mmCIF file of C-alpha atoms and ligand atoms in Angstrom:
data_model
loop_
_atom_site.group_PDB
_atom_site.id
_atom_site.type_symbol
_atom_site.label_atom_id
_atom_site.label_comp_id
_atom_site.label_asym_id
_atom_site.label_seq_id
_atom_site.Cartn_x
_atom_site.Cartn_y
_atom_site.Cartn_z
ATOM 1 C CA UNK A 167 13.789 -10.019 -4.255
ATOM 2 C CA UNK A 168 10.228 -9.791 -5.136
ATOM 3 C CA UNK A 169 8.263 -8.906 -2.193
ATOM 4 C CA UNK A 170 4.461 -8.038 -1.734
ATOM 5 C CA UNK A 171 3.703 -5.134 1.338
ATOM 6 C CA UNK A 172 0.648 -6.530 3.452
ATOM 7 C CA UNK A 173 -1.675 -4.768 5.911
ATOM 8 C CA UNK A 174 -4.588 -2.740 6.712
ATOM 9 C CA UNK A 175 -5.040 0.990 4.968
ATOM 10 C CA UNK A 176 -3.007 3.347 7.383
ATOM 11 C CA UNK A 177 -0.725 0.701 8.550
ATOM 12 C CA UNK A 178 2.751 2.600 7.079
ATOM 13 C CA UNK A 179 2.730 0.025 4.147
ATOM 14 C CA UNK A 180 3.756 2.978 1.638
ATOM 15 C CA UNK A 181 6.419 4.321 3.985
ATOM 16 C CA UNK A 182 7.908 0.960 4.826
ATOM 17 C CA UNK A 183 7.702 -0.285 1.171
ATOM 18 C CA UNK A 184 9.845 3.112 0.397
ATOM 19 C CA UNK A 185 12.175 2.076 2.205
ATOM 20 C CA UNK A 186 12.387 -1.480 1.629
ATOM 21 C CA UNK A 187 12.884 -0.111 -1.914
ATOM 22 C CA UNK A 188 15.786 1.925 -1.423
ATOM 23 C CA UNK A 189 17.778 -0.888 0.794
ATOM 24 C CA UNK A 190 17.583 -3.263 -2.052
ATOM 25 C CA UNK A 191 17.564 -1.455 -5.287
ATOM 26 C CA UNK A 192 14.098 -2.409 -6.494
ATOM 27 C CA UNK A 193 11.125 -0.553 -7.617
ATOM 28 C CA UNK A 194 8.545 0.389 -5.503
ATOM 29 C CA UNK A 195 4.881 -0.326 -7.183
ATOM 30 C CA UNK A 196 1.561 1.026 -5.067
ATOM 31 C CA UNK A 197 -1.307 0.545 -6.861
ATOM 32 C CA UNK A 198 -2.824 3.637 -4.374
ATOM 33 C CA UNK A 199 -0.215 5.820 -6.521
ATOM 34 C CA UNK A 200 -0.702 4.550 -9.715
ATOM 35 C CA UNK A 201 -4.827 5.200 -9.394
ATOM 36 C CA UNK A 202 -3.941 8.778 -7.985
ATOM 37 C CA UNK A 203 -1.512 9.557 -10.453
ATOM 38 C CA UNK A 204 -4.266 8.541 -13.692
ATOM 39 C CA UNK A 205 -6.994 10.347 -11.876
ATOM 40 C CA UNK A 206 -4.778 13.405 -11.534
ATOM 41 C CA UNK A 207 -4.421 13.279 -15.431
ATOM 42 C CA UNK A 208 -7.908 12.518 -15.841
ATOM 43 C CA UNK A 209 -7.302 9.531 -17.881
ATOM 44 C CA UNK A 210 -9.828 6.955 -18.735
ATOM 45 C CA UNK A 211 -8.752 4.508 -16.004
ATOM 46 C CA UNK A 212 -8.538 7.496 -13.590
ATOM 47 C CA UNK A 213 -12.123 8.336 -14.522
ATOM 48 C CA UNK A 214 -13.709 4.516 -13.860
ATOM 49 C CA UNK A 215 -11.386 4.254 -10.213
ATOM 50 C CA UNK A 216 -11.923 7.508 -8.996
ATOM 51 C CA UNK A 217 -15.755 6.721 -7.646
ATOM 52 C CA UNK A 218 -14.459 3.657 -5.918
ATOM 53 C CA UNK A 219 -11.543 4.863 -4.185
ATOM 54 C CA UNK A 220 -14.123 8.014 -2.430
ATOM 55 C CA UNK A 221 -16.156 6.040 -1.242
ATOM 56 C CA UNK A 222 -13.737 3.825 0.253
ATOM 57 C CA UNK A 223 -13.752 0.632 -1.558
ATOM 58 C CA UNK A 224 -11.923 -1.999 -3.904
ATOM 59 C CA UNK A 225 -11.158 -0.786 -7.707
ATOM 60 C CA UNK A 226 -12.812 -4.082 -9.596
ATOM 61 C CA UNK A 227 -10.015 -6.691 -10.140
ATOM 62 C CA UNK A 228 -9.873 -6.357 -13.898
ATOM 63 C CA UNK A 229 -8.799 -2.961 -13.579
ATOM 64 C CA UNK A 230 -5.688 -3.486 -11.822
ATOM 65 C CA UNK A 231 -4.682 -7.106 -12.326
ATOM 66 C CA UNK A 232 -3.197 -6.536 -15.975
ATOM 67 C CA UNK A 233 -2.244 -2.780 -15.075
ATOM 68 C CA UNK A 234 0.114 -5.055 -12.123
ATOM 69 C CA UNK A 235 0.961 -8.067 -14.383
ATOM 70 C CA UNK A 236 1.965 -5.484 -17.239
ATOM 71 C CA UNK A 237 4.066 -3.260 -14.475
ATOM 72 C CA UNK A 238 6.605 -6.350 -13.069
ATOM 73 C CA UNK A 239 6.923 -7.090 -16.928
ATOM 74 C CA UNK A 240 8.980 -4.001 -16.986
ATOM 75 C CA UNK A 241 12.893 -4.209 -17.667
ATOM 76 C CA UNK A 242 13.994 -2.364 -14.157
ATOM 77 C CA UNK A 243 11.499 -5.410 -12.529
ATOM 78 C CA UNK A 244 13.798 -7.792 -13.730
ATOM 79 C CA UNK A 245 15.552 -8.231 -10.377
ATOM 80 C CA UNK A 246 12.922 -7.858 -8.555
ATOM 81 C CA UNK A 247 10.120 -5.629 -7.328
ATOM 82 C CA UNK A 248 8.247 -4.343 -3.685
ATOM 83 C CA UNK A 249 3.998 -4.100 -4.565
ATOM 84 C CA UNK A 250 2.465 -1.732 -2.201
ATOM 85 C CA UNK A 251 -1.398 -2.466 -1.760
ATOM 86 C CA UNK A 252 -1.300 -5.223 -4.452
ATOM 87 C CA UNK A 253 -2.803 -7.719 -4.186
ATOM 88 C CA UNK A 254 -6.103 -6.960 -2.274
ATOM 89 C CA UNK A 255 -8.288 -9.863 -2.833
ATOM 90 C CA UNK A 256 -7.654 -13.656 -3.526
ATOM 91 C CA UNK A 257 -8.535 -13.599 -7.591
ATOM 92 C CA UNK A 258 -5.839 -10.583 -7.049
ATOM 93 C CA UNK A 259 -3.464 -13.041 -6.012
ATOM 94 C CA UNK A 260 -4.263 -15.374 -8.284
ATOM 95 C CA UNK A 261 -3.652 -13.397 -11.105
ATOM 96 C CA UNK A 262 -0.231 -12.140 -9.196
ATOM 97 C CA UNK A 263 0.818 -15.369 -9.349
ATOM 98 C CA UNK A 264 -0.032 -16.660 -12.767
ATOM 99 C CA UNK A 265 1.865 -13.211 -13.927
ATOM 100 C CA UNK A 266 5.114 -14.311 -11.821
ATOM 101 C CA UNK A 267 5.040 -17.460 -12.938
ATOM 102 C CA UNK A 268 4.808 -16.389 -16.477
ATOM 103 C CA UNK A 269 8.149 -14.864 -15.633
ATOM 104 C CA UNK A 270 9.685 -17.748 -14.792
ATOM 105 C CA UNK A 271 10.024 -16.337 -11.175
ATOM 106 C CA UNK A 272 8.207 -16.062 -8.064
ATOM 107 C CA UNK A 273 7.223 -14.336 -5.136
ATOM 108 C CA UNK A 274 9.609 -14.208 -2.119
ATOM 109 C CA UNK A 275 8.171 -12.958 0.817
ATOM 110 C CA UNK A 276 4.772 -10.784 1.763
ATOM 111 C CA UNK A 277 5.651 -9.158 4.378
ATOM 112 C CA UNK A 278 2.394 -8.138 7.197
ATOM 113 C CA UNK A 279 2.173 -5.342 8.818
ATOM 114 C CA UNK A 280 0.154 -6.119 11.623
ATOM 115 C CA UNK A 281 -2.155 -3.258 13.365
ATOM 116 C CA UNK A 282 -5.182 -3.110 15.546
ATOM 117 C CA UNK A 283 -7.726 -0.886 14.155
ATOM 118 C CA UNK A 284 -8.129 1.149 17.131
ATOM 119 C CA UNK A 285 -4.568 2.429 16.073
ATOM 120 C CA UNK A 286 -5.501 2.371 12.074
ATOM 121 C CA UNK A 287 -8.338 4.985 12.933
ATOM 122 C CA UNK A 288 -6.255 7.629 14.825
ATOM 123 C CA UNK A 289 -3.756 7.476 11.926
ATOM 124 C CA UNK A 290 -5.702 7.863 9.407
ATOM 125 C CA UNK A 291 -8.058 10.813 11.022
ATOM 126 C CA UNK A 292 -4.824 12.497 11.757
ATOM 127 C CA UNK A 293 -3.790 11.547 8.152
ATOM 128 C CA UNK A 294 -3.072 14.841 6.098
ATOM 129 C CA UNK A 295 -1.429 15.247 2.322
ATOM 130 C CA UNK A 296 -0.126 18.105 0.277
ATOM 131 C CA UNK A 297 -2.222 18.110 -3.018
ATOM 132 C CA UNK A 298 1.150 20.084 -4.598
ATOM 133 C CA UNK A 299 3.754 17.424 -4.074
ATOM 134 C CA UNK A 300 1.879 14.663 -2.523
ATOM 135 C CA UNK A 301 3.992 15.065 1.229
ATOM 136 C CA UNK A 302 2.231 13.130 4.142
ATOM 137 C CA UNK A 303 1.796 14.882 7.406
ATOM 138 C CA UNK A 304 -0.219 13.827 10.830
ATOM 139 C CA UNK A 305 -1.847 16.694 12.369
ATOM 140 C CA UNK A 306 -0.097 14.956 15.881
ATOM 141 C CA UNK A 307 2.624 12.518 14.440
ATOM 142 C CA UNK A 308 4.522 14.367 11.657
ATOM 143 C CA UNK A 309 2.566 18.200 12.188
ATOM 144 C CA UNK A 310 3.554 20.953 9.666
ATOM 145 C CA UNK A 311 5.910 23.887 10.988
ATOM 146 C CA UNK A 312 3.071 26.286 9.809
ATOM 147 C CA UNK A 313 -0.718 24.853 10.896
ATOM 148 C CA UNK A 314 -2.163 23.457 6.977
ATOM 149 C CA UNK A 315 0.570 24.515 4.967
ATOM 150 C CA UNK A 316 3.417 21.958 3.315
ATOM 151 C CA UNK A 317 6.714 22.348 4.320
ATOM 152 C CA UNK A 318 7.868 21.264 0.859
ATOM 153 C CA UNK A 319 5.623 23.353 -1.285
ATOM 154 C CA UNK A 320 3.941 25.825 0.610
ATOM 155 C CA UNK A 321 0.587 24.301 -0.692
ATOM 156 C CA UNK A 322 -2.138 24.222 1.929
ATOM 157 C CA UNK A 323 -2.434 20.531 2.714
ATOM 158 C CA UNK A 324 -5.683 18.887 2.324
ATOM 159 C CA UNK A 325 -7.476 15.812 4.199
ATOM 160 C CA UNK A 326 -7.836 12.760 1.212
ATOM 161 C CA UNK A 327 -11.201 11.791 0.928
ATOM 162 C CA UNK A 328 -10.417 8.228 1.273
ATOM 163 C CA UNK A 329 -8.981 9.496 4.801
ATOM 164 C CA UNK A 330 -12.594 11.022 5.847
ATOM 165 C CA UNK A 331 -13.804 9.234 9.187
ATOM 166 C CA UNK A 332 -16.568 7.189 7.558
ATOM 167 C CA UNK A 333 -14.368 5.916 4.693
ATOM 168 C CA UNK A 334 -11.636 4.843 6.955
ATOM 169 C CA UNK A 335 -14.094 2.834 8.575
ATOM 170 C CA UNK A 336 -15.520 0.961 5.533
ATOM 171 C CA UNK A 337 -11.595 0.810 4.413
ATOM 172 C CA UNK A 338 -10.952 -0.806 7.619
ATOM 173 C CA UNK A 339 -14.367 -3.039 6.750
ATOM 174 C CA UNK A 340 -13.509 -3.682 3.441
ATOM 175 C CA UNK A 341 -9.596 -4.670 4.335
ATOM 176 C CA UNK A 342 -11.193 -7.371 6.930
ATOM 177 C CA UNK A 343 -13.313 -8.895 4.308
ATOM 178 C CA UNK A 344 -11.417 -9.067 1.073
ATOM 179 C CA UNK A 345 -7.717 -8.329 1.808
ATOM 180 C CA UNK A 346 -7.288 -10.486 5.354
ATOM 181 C CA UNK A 347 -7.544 -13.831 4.068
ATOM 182 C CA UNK A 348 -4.158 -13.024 1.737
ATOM 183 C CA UNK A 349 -2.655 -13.462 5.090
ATOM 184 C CA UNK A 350 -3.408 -17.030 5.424
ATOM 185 C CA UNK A 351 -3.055 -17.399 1.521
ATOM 186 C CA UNK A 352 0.497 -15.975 1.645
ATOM 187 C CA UNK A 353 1.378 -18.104 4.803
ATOM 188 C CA UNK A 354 -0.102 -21.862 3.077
ATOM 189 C CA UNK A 355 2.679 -20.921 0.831
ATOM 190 C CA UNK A 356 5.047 -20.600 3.267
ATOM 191 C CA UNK A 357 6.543 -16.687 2.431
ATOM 192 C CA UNK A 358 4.887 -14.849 5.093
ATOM 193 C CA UNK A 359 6.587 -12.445 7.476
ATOM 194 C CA UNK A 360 4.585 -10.904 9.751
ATOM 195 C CA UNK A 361 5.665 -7.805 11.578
ATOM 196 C CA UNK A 362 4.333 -5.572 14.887
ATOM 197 C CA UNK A 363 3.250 -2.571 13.132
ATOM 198 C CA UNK A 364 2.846 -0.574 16.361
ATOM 199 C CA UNK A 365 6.352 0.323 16.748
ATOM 200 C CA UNK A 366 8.207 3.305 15.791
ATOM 201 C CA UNK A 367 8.792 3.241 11.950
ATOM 202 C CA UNK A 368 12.915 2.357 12.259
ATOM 203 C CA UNK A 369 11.943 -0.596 14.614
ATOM 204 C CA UNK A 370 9.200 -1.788 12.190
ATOM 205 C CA UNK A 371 11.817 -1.258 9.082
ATOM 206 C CA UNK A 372 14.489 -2.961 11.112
ATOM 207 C CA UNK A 373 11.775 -5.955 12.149
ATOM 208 C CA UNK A 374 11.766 -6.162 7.755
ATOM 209 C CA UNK A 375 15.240 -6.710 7.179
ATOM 210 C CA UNK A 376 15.854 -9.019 9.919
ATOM 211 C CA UNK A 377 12.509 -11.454 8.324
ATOM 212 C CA UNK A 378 13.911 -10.857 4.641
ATOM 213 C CA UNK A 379 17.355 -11.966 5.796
ATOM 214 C CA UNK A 380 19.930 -9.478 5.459
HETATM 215 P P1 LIG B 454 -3.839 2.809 -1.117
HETATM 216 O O1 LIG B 454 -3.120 4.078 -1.396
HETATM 217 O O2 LIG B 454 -3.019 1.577 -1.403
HETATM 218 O O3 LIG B 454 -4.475 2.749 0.243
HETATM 219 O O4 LIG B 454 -5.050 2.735 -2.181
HETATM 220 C C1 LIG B 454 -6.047 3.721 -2.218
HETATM 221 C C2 LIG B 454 -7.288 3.173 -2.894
HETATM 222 O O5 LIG B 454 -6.964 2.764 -4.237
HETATM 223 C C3 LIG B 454 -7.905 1.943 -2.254
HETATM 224 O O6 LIG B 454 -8.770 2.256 -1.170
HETATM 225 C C4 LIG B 454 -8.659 1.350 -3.434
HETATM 226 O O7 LIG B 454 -9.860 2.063 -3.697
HETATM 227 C C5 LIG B 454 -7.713 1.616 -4.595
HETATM 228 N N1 LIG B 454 -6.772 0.483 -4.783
HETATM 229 C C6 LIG B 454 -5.422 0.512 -4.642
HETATM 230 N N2 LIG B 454 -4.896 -0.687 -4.872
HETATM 231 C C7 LIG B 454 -5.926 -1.516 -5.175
HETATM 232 C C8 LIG B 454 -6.044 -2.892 -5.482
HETATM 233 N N3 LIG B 454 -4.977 -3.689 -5.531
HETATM 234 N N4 LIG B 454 -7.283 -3.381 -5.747
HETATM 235 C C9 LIG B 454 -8.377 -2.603 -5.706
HETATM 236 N N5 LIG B 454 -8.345 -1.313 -5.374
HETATM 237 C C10 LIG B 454 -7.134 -0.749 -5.116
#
């Protein structure tokens, strides 16, 4: 099953795509998580994405496309894989595809998770993360037992910058532009499965397995 996780920033891609993961046996790739992960180690590629992912918008294409192509090459890809905020842009899919195809395989579903922005925005704003071991909290949704501290970790929990009120909204800006037209791109090929992304997270899991067919 190789599967790609569509949708706006903030529309429960990562927690969905977790998920999907775990129901059939597959890694779980975010690109988000691999850029956080290199800036966190201050490595060179952490360095060059860490301006673009402040202020909000796309890391250039040539710095993820053969980080991603390079990635489903792995041995525990082999059976397949669930990309999380890959692609983002239509050269991004391009390259997606030439890589899959180089595999002798091919992509079998990208799944959307459709919601309004009105909703996006009051996630994210509520949107909080533990720096310590990366838990996500919403200071209405998922609130910590003690007010800014991780339940996990006991680290005080911390608003991303990409979550800040005016990023969010060139996110949001940024998704309509570049990362909307995969939809159409996706369905032309005939593997898209859109889902209402408004629902509580088991009905929007359970909406996934039904369109994946098991
Ligand atoms: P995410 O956690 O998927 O929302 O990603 C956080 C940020 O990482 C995005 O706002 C971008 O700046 C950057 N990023 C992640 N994936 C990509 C991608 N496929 N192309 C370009 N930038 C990306």
């Amino acid at each position: 099953m190789r599967l790609i996780m569509l949708g706006a920033p903030g529309a429960g891609k990562g927690t969905q795509a977790v998920r999907v993961a775990d129901r059939f046996g597959i890694p779980h790739i975010s690109t988000g998580d691999i850029f956080r992960a290199n800036i966190k180690n201050g490595t060179e590629l952490g360095k060059k994405a860490k301006s673009f992912m402040d202020a909000g918008k796309l890391v250039p294409d040539e710095l993820v496309c053969d980080l991603v192509a390079d990635r489903i090459s792995k041995e525990d890809c082999e059976k397949g894989f669930i990309l999380d905020g890959f692609p983002r842009t239509i050269p991004q899919a391009e390259a997606l595809d030439a890589a899959v195809e180089k595999l002798g395989t091919k992509i079998d579903y990208a799944v959307d998770i459709e919601v309004p922005d009105e909703n996006i925005i009051e996630r994210m704003g509520g949107r909080r993360t533990c720096p310590g071991c990366g838990a996500s909290y919403h200071i209405k949704y998922i609130p910590t037992k003690k007010e800014g501290i991780c339940d996990v970790c006991g680290s005080a929990i911390i608003q991303r910058e990409d979550d800040k009120p005016e990023t969010v909204k060139t996110r949001l800006e940024v998704y309509h532009a570049q990362t909307q037209p995969l939809i159409d791109y996706y369905s032309a090929k005939g593997v898209l499965a859109e889902v209402d992304g408004t629902q509580p997270m088991d009905t929007v899991f359970a909406q996934i397995v039904e369109k994946l067919g098991e």
